[in-house]
CSV table of C-alpha atoms in Angstrom, one decimal:
chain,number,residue,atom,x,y,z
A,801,UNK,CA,45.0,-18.3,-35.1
A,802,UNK,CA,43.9,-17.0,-31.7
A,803,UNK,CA,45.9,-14.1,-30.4
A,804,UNK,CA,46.7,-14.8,-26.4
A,805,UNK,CA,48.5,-12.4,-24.2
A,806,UNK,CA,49.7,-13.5,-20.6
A,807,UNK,CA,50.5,-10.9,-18.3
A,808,UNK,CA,53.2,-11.7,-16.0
A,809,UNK,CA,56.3,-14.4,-16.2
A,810,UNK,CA,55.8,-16.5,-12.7
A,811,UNK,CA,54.6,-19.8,-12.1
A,812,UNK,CA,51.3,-19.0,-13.1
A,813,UNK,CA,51.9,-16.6,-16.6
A,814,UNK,CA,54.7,-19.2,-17.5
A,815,UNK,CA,51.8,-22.1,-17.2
A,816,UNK,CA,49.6,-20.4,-19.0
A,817,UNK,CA,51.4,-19.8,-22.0
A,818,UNK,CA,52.8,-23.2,-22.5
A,819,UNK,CA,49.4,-24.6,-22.3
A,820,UNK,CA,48.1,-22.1,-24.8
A,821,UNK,CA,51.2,-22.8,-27.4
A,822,UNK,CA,50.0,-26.6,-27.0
A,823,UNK,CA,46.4,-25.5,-28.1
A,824,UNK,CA,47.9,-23.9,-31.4
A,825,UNK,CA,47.3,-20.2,-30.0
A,826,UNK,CA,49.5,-17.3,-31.5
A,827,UNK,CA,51.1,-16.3,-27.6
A,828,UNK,CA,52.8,-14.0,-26.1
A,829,UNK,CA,54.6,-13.1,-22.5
A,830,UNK,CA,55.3,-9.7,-21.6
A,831,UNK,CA,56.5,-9.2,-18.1
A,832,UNK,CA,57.3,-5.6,-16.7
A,833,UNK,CA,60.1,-6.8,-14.4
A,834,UNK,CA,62.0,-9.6,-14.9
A,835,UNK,CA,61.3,-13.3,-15.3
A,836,UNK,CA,63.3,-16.1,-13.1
A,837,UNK,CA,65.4,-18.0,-15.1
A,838,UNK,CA,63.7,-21.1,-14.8
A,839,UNK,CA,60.7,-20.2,-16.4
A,840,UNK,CA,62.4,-18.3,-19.0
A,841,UNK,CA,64.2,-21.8,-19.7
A,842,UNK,CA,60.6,-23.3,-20.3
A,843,UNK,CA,59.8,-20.4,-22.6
A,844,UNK,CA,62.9,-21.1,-24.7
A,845,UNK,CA,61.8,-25.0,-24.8
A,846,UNK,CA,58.4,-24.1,-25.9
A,847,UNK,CA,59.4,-21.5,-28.3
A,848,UNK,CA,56.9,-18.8,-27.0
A,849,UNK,CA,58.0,-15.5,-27.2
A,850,UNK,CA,58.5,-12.8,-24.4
A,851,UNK,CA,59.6,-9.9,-23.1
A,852,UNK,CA,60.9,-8.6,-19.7
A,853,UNK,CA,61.5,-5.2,-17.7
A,854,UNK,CA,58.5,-3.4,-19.6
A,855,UNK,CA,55.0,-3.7,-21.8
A,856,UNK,CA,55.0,-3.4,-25.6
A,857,UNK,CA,51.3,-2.1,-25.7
A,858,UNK,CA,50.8,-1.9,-29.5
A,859,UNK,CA,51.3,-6.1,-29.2
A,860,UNK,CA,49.2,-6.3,-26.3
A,861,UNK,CA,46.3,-4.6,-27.6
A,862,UNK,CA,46.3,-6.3,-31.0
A,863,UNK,CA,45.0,-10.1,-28.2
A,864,UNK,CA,42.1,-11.4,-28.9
A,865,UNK,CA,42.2,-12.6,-24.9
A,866,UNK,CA,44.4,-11.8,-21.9
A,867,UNK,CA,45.6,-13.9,-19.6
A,868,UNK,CA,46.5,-12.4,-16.3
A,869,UNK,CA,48.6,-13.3,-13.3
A,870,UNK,CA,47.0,-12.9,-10.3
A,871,UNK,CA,49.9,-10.6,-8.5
A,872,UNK,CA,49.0,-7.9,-11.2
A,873,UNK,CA,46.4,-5.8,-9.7
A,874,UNK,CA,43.4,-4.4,-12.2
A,875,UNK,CA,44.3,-0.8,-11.5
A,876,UNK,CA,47.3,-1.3,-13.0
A,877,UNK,CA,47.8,1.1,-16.6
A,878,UNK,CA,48.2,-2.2,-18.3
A,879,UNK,CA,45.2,-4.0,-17.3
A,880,UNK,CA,42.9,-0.5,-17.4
A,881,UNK,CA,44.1,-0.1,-21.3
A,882,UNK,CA,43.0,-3.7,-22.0
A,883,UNK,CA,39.6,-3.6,-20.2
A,884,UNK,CA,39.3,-0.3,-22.3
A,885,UNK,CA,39.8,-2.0,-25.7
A,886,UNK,CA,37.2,-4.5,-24.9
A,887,UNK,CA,39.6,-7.5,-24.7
A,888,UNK,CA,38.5,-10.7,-22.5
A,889,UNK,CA,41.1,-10.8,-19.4
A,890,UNK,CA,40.7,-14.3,-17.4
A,891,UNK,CA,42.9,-16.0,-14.7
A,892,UNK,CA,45.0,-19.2,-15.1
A,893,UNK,CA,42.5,-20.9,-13.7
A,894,UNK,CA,39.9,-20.0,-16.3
A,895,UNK,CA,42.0,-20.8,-18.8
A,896,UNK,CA,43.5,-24.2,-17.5
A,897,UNK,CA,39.5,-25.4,-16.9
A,898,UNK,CA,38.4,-25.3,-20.2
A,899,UNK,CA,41.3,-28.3,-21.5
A,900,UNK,CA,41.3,-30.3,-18.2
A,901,UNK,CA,38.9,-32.9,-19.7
A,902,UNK,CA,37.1,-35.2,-17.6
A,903,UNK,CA,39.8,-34.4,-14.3
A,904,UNK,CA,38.0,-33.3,-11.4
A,905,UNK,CA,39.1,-30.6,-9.4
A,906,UNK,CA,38.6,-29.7,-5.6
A,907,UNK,CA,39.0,-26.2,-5.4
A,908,UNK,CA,39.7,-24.5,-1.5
A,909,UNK,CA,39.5,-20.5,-0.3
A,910,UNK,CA,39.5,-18.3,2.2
A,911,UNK,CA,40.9,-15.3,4.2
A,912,UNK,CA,43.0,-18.0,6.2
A,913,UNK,CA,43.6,-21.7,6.2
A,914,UNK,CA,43.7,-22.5,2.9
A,915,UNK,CA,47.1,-23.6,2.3
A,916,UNK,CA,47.1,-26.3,5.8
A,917,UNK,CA,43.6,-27.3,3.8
A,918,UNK,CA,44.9,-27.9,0.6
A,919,UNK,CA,48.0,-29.7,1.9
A,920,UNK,CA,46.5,-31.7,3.9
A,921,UNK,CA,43.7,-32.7,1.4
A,922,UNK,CA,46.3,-33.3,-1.7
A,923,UNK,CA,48.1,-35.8,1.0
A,924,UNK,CA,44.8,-37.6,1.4
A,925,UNK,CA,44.6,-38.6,-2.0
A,926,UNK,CA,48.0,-39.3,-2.5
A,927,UNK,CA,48.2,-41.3,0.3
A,928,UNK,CA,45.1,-43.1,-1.2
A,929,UNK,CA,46.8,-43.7,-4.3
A,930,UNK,CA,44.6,-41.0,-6.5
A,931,UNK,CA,46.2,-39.5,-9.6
A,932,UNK,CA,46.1,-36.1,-8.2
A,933,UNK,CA,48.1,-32.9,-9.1
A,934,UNK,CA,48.4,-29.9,-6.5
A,935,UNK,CA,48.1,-26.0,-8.2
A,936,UNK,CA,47.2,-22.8,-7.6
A,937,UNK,CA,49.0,-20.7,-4.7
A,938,UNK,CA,50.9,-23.4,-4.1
A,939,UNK,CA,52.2,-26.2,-6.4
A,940,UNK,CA,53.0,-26.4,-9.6
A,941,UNK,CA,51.2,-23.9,-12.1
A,942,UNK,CA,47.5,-25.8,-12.6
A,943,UNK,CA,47.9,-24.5,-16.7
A,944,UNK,CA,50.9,-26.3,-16.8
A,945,UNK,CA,50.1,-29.7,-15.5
A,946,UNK,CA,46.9,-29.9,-17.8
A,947,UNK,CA,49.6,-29.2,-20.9
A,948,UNK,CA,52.1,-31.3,-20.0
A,949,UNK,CA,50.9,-34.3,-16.8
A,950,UNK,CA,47.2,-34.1,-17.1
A,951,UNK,CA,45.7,-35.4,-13.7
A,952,UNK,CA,42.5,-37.2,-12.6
A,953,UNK,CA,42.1,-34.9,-10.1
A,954,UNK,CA,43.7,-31.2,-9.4
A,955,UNK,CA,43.5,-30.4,-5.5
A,956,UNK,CA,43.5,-25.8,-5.9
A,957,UNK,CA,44.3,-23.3,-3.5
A,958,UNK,CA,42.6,-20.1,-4.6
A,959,UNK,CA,43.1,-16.6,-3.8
A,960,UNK,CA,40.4,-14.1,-4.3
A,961,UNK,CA,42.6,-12.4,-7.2
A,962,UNK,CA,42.3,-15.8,-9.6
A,963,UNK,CA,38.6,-16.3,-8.3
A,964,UNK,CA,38.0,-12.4,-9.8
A,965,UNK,CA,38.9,-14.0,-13.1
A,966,UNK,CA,37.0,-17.0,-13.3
A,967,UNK,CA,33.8,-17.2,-15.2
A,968,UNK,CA,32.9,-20.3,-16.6
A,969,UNK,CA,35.0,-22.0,-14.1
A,970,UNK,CA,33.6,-24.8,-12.2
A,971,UNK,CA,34.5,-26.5,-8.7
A,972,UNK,CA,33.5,-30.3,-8.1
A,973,UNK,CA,34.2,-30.2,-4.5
A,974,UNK,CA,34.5,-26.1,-3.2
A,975,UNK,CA,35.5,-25.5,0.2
A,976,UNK,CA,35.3,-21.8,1.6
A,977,UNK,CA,37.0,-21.7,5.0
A,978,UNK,CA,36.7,-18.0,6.5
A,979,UNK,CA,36.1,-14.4,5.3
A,980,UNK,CA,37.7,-12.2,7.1
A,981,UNK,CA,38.8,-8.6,6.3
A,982,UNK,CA,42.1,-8.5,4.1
A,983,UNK,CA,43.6,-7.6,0.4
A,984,UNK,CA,40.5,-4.6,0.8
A,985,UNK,CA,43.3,-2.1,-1.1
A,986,UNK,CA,42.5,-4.3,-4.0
A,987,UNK,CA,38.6,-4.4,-3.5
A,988,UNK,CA,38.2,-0.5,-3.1
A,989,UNK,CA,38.7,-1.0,1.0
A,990,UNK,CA,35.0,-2.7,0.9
A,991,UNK,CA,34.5,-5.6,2.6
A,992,UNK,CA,31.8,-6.6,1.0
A,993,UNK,CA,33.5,-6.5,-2.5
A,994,UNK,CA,35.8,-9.1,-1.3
A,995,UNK,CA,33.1,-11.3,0.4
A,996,UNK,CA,31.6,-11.2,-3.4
A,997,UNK,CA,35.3,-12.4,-4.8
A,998,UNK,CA,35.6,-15.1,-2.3
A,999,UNK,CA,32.0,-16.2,-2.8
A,1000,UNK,CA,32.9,-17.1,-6.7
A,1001,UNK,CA,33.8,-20.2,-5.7
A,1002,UNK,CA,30.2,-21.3,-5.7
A,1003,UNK,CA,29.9,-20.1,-8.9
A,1004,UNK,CA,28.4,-22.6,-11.8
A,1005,UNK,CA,28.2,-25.8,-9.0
A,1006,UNK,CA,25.6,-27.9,-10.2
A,1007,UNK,CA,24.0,-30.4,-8.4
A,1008,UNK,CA,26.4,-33.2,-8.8
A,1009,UNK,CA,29.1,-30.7,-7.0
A,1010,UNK,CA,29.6,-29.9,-3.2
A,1011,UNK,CA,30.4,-26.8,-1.4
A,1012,UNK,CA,32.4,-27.2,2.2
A,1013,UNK,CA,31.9,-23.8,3.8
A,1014,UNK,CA,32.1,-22.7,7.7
A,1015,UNK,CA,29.1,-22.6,9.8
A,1016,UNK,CA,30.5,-20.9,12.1
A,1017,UNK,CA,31.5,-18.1,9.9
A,1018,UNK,CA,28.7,-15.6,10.5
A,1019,UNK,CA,29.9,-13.9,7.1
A,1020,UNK,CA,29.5,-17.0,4.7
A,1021,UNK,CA,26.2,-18.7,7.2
A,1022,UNK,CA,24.5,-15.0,5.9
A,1023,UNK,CA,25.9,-15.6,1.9
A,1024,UNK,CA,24.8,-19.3,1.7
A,1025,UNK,CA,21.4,-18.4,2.8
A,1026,UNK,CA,21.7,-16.7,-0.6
A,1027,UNK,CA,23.0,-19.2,-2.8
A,1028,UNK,CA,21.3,-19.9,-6.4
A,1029,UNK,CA,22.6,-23.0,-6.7
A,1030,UNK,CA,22.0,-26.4,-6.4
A,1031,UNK,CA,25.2,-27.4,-5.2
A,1032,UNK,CA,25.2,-30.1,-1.8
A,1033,UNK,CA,25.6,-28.3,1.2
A,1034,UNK,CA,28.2,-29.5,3.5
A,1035,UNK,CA,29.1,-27.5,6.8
A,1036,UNK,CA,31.3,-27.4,9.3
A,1037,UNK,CA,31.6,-26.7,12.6
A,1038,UNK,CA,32.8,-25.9,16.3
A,1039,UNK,CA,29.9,-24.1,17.7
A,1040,UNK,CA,26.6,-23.4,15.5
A,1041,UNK,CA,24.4,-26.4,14.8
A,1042,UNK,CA,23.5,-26.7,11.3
A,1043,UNK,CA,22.5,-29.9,9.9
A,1044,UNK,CA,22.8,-31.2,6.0
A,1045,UNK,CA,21.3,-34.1,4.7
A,1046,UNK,CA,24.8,-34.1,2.0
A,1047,UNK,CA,26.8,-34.2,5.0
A,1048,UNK,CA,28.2,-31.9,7.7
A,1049,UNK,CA,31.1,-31.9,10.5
A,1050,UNK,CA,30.8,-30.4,13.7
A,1051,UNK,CA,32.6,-30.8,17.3
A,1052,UNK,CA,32.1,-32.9,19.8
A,1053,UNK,CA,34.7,-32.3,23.1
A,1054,UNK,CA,37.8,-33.6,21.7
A,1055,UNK,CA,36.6,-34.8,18.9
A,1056,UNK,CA,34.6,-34.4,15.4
A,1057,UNK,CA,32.8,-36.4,13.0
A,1058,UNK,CA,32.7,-35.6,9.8
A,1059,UNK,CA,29.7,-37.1,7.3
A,1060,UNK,CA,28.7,-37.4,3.6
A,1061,UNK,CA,25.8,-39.3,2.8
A,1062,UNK,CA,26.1,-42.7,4.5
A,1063,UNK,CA,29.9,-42.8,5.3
A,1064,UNK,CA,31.4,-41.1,8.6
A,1065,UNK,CA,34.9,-41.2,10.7
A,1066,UNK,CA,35.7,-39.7,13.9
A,1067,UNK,CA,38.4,-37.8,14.6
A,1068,UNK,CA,40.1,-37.4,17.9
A,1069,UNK,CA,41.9,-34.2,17.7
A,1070,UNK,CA,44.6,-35.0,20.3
A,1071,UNK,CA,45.6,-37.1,18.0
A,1072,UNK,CA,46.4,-34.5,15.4
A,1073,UNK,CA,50.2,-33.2,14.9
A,1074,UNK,CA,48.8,-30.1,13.8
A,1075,UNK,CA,47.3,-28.2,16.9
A,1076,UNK,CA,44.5,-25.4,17.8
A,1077,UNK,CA,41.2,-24.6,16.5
A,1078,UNK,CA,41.7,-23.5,13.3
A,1079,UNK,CA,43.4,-26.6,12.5
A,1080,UNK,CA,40.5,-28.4,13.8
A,1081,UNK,CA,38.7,-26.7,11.8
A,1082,UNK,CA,41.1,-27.5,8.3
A,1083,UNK,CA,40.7,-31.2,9.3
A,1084,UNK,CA,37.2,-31.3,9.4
A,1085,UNK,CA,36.9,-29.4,5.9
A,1086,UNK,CA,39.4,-31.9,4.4
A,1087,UNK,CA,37.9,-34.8,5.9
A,1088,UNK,CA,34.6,-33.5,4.2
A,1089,UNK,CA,36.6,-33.2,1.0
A,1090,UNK,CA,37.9,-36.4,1.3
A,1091,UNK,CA,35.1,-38.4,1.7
A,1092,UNK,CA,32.9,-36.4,-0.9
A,1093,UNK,CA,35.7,-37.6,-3.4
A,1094,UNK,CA,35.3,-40.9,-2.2
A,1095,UNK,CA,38.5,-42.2,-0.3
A,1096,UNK,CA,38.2,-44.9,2.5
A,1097,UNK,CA,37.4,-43.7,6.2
A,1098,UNK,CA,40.5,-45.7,7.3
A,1099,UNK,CA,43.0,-44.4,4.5
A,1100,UNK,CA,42.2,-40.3,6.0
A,1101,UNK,CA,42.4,-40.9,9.1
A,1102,UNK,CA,45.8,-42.2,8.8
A,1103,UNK,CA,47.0,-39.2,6.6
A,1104,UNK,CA,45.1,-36.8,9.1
A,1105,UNK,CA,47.1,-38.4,12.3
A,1106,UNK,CA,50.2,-38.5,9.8
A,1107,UNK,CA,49.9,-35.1,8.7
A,1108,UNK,CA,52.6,-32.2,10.0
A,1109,UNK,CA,52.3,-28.4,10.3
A,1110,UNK,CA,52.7,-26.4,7.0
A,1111,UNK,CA,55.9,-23.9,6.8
A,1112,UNK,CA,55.4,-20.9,8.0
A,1113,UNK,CA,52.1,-21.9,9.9
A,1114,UNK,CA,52.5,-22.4,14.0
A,1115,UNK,CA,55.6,-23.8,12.8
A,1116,UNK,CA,58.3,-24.6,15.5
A,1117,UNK,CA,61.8,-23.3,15.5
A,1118,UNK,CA,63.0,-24.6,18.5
A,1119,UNK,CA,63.4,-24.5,22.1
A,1120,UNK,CA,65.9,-23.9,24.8
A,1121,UNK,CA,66.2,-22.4,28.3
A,1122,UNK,CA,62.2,-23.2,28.6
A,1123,UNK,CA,61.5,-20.3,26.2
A,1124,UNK,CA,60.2,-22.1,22.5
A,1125,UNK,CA,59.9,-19.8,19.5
A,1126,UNK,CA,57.5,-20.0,16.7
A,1127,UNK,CA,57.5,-19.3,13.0
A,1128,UNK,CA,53.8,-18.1,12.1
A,1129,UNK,CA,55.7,-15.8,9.3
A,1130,UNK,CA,52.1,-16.9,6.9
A,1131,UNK,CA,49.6,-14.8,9.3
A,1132,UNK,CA,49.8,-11.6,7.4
A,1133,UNK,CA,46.1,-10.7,8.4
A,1134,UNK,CA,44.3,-10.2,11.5
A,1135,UNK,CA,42.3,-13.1,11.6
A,1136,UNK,CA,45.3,-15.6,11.1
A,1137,UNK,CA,46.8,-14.0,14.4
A,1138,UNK,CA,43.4,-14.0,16.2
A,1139,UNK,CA,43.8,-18.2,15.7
A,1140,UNK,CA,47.5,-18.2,16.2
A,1141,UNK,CA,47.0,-16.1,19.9
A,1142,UNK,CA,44.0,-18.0,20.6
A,1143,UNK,CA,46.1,-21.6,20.7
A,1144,UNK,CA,49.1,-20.1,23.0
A,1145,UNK,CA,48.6,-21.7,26.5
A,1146,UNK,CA,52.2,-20.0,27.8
A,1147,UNK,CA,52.8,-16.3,28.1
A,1148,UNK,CA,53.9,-14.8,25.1
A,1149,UNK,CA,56.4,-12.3,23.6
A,1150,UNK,CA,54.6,-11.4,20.2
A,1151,UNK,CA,56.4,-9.9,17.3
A,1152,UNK,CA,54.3,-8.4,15.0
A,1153,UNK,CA,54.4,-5.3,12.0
A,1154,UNK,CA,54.8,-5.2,8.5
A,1155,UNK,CA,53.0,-3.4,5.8
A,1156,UNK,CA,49.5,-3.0,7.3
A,1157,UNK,CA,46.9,-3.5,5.0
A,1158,UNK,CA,44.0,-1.6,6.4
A,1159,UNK,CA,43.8,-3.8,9.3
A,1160,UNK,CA,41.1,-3.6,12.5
A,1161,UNK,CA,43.2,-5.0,15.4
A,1162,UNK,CA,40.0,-5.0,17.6
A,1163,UNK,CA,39.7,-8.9,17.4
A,1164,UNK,CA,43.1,-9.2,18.6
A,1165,UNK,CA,42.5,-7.1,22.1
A,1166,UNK,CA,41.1,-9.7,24.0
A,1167,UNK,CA,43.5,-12.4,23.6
A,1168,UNK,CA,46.1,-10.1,23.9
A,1169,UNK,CA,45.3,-8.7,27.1
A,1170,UNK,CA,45.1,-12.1,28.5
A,1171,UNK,CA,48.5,-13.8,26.6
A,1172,UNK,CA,51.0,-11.4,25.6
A,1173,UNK,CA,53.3,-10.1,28.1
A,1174,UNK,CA,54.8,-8.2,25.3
A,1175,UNK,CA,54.7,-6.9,21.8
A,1176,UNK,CA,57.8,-6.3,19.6
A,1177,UNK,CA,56.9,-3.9,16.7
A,1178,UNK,CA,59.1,-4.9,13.8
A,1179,UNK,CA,58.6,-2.7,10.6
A,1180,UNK,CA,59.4,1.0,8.9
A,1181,UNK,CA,56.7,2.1,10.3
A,1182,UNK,CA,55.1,0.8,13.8
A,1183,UNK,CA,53.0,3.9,14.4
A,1184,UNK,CA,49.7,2.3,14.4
A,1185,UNK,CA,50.1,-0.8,16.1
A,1186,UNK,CA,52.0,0.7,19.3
A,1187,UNK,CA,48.5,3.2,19.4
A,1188,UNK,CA,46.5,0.6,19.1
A,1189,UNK,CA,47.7,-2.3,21.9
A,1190,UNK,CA,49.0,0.7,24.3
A,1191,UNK,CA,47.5,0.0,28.0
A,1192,UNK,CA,46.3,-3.5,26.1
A,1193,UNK,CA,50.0,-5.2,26.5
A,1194,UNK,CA,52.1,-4.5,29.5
A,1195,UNK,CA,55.6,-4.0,27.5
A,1196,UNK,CA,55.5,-2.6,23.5
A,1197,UNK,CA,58.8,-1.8,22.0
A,1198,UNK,CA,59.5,-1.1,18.3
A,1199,UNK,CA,62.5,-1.9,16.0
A,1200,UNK,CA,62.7,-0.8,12.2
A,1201,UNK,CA,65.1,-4.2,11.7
A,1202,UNK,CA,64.7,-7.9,12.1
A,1203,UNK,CA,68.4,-8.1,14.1
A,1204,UNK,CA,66.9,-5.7,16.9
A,1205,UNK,CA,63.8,-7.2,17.0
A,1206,UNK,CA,64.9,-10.6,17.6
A,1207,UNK,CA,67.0,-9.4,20.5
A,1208,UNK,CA,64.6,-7.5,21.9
A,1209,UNK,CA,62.4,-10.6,21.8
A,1210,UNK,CA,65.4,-12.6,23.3
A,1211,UNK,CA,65.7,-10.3,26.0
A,1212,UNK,CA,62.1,-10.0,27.1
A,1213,UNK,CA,61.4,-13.9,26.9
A,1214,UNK,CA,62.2,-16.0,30.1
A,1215,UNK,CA,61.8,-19.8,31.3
A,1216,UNK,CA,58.0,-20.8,30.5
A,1217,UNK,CA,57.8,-18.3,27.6
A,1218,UNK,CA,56.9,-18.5,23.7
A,1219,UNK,CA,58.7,-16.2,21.4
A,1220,UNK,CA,55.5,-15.7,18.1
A,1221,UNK,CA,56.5,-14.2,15.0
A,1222,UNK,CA,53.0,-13.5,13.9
A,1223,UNK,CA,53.0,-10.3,12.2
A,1224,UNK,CA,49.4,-9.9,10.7
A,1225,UNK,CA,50.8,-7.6,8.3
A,1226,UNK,CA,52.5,-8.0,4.9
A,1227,UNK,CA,56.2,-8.4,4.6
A,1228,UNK,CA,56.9,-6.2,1.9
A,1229,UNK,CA,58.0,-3.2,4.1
A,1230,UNK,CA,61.5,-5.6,5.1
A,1231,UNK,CA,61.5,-8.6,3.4
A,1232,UNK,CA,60.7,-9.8,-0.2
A,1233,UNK,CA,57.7,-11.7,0.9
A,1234,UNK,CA,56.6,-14.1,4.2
A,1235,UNK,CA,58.4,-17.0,3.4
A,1236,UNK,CA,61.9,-14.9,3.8
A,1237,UNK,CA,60.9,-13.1,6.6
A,1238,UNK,CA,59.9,-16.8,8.2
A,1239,UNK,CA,63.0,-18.5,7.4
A,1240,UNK,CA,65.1,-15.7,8.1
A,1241,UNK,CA,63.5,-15.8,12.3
A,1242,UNK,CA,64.1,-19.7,11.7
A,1243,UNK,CA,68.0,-19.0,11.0
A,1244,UNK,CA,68.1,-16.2,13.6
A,1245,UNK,CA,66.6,-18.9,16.3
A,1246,UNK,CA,69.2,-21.3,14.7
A,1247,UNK,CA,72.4,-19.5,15.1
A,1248,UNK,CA,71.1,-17.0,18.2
A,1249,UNK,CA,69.3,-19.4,21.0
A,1250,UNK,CA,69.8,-22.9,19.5
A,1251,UNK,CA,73.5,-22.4,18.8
């Protein structure tokens, strides 16, 4: 009987091990914190063994595989003492692929993006009346559904920490939408490492599968020049000009059309709830998606019209006095605020800091010169960003809490304003993660201005 370990008791490690007690596999869970109740309910259920709060090594080393959770970095003492014993450590992902059958799976990435992308795709073939599961970053855990509601098709968010352990891992439909600098603690602060990582994707596409990928992303144009592949090209586009006989999408005004082989739509952007390049830009890639898994023109353009903002993303939180406010809590890299700054058309009060990451604010000067009448610093330590927009933005003050930040914001912001929490930095240094940090500006906005 196979040994399995799983690293890690989230969605993903708690997936993962029920799919490998339905294989017959001798598992185990060990978690060095501690494991939500929920999924140590489904542990019970399946019988699978576990353990919480810290590592048993000597049963760790004796796995024949390991499968690890994608939060657990590989510098970690745990993961270095595996790799050193020679055993096989793989994602969920990996894992999950190798039982899903004949399902087909449409697999997205990218520095920023992804999650709009993926939602907006899994609503298309829902809407269409696909048998359709959604996994990865968001969703329930992929491992899980293939053990327990198998799906003809699995829509995937990926991060570059499950693509680092995929190997024999193959995407029908890939979509790539940006790389951008971020995560480079985990990739030795080298970009290029993490272009690599993001870039697995493509990896084992034949030529039956399609890869969706930004042509306007001077990063992946110079990697798919590359490719070894024989995978159908598909770009798309705002402003190079890069043609595919598998099918493309590109800009046109106020509109794009999006192609694959013989069958088109256009889309008139107005027209789209969710508003500013970048989303533009997630339509076009879904629509691309769409049509290469074969839904009717008609059916996504009706989802795509239908479709609302994600949580966390541009996401309003009301408005009053002529000043709105704006959750963008998800842009915890530079490159999500560069899209978030680019779509503001009213002067803006920008609260921003967090746990920085390594980040370049260069891209960000431009924008800000021209839009932000002024930036509130919120985090422990706002050394870095104060030196780095000073005699950029007219006003910078910084606050080490959320409550003085937000009145701060208040006080600054008049009639004609937006109020932007777009931090481009990680939350950890305040909050347990983005979504908290956004829903806690959503319930200051609530009781505070909307009250």
């Amino acid at each position: 009987m196979k040994k399995i370990v799983v690293l890690g008791g989230g969605i993903s490690g708690y997936g993962s091990a029920v799919l490998a007690r339905k294989q017959g596999a001798d598992v185990f869970l060990s978690d060095a914190g501690q494991i939500a109740e929920r999924y140590r309910k489904v542990l019970d259920e399946w019988q699978i063994p576990y353990e919480q709060g810290s590592h048993t090594m000597e049963r760790i080393l004796a796995a024949d595989e390991v499968i690890k959770s994608p939060g657990i970095p590989d510098k970690a003492p745990v993961v270095k003492a595996i790799r050193e014993r020679g055993i096989p450590v793989i994602s969920e992902m990996e894992y999950a692929f190798r039982y899903k059958g004949r399902s087909r799976t449409i697999c997205i990435s990218g520095s920023n993006g992804k999650t709009t992308t993926t939602s907006l795709i899994y609503k298309i073939l829902c809407d269409a009346g696909y048998d359709v599961g959604l996994g990865g970053n968001i969703g329930e855990s992929f491992a899980y559904q293939v053990a327990t509601e198998p799906h003809e098709w699995y829509v995937l968010e990926l991060s570059s920490f499950q693509l680092d352990g995929m190997f024999d891992f193959r995407a029908d439909i890939a979509l790539l939408m940006n790389i951008t600098p971020d995560h480079l603690d985990r990739y030795d602060y080298c970009f290029q490492n993490y272009v690599d990582s993001k870039m697995r994707i493509t990896r084992n596409q034949s030529s039956r599968s399609a890869f969706i990928y930004s042509a306007d992303d001077e990063v992946i144009a110079a990697e798919v020049a590359h490719l070894e592949g024989r995978q159908r090209l598909m770009p798309f586009m705002a402003k190079a000009s890069v043609a595919s006989t598998a099918g493309d999408a590109c800009m046109m005004g106020e509109e794009f059309s999006a192609r694959v082989g013989r069958r088109s739509l256009t889309v008139d952007v107005e027209k789209l709830k969710i508003k500013g390049l970048h989303n533009a830009y997630n339509a076009m890639a879904a629509s691309l998606a769409a049509l290469a898994a074969g839904v009717e023109r008609q059916s996504i353009l009706r989802s795509l019209y239908e479709f609302s903002p994600v949580e966390h993303r541009l996401e309003p939180a009301g408005e009053r006095d002529g000043v709105q406010w704006i959750n963008d809590s998800k842009a915890t890299n530079v490159d999500s605020v560069w899209y978030a700054l680019q779509s503001m058309t009213r002067p803006t009060v920008w609260i921003a800091g967090g746990t920085d990451k390594g980040n370049d604010y260069t891209p960000l000067k431009a924008f800000a010169r021209e839009k932000v009448k002024a930036l509130v610093c919120m985090g422990l330590d706002n050394t870095k960003l104060q030196r780095e927009f000073e005699g950029v933005v007219p006003v910078i003050e910084s606050y080490d809490t959320m409550e003085a930040a937000m009145q701060a914001a208040a006080r600054l912001a008049e009639a004609g304003d937006v109020v932007l929490l777009s931090p481009a930095c990680a939350s950890f240094d305040l909050f347990k993660n983005y979504e908290q940090r956004g829903e806690l500006f959503k319930q200051w906005v609530k009781q505070n201005i909307l009250k």
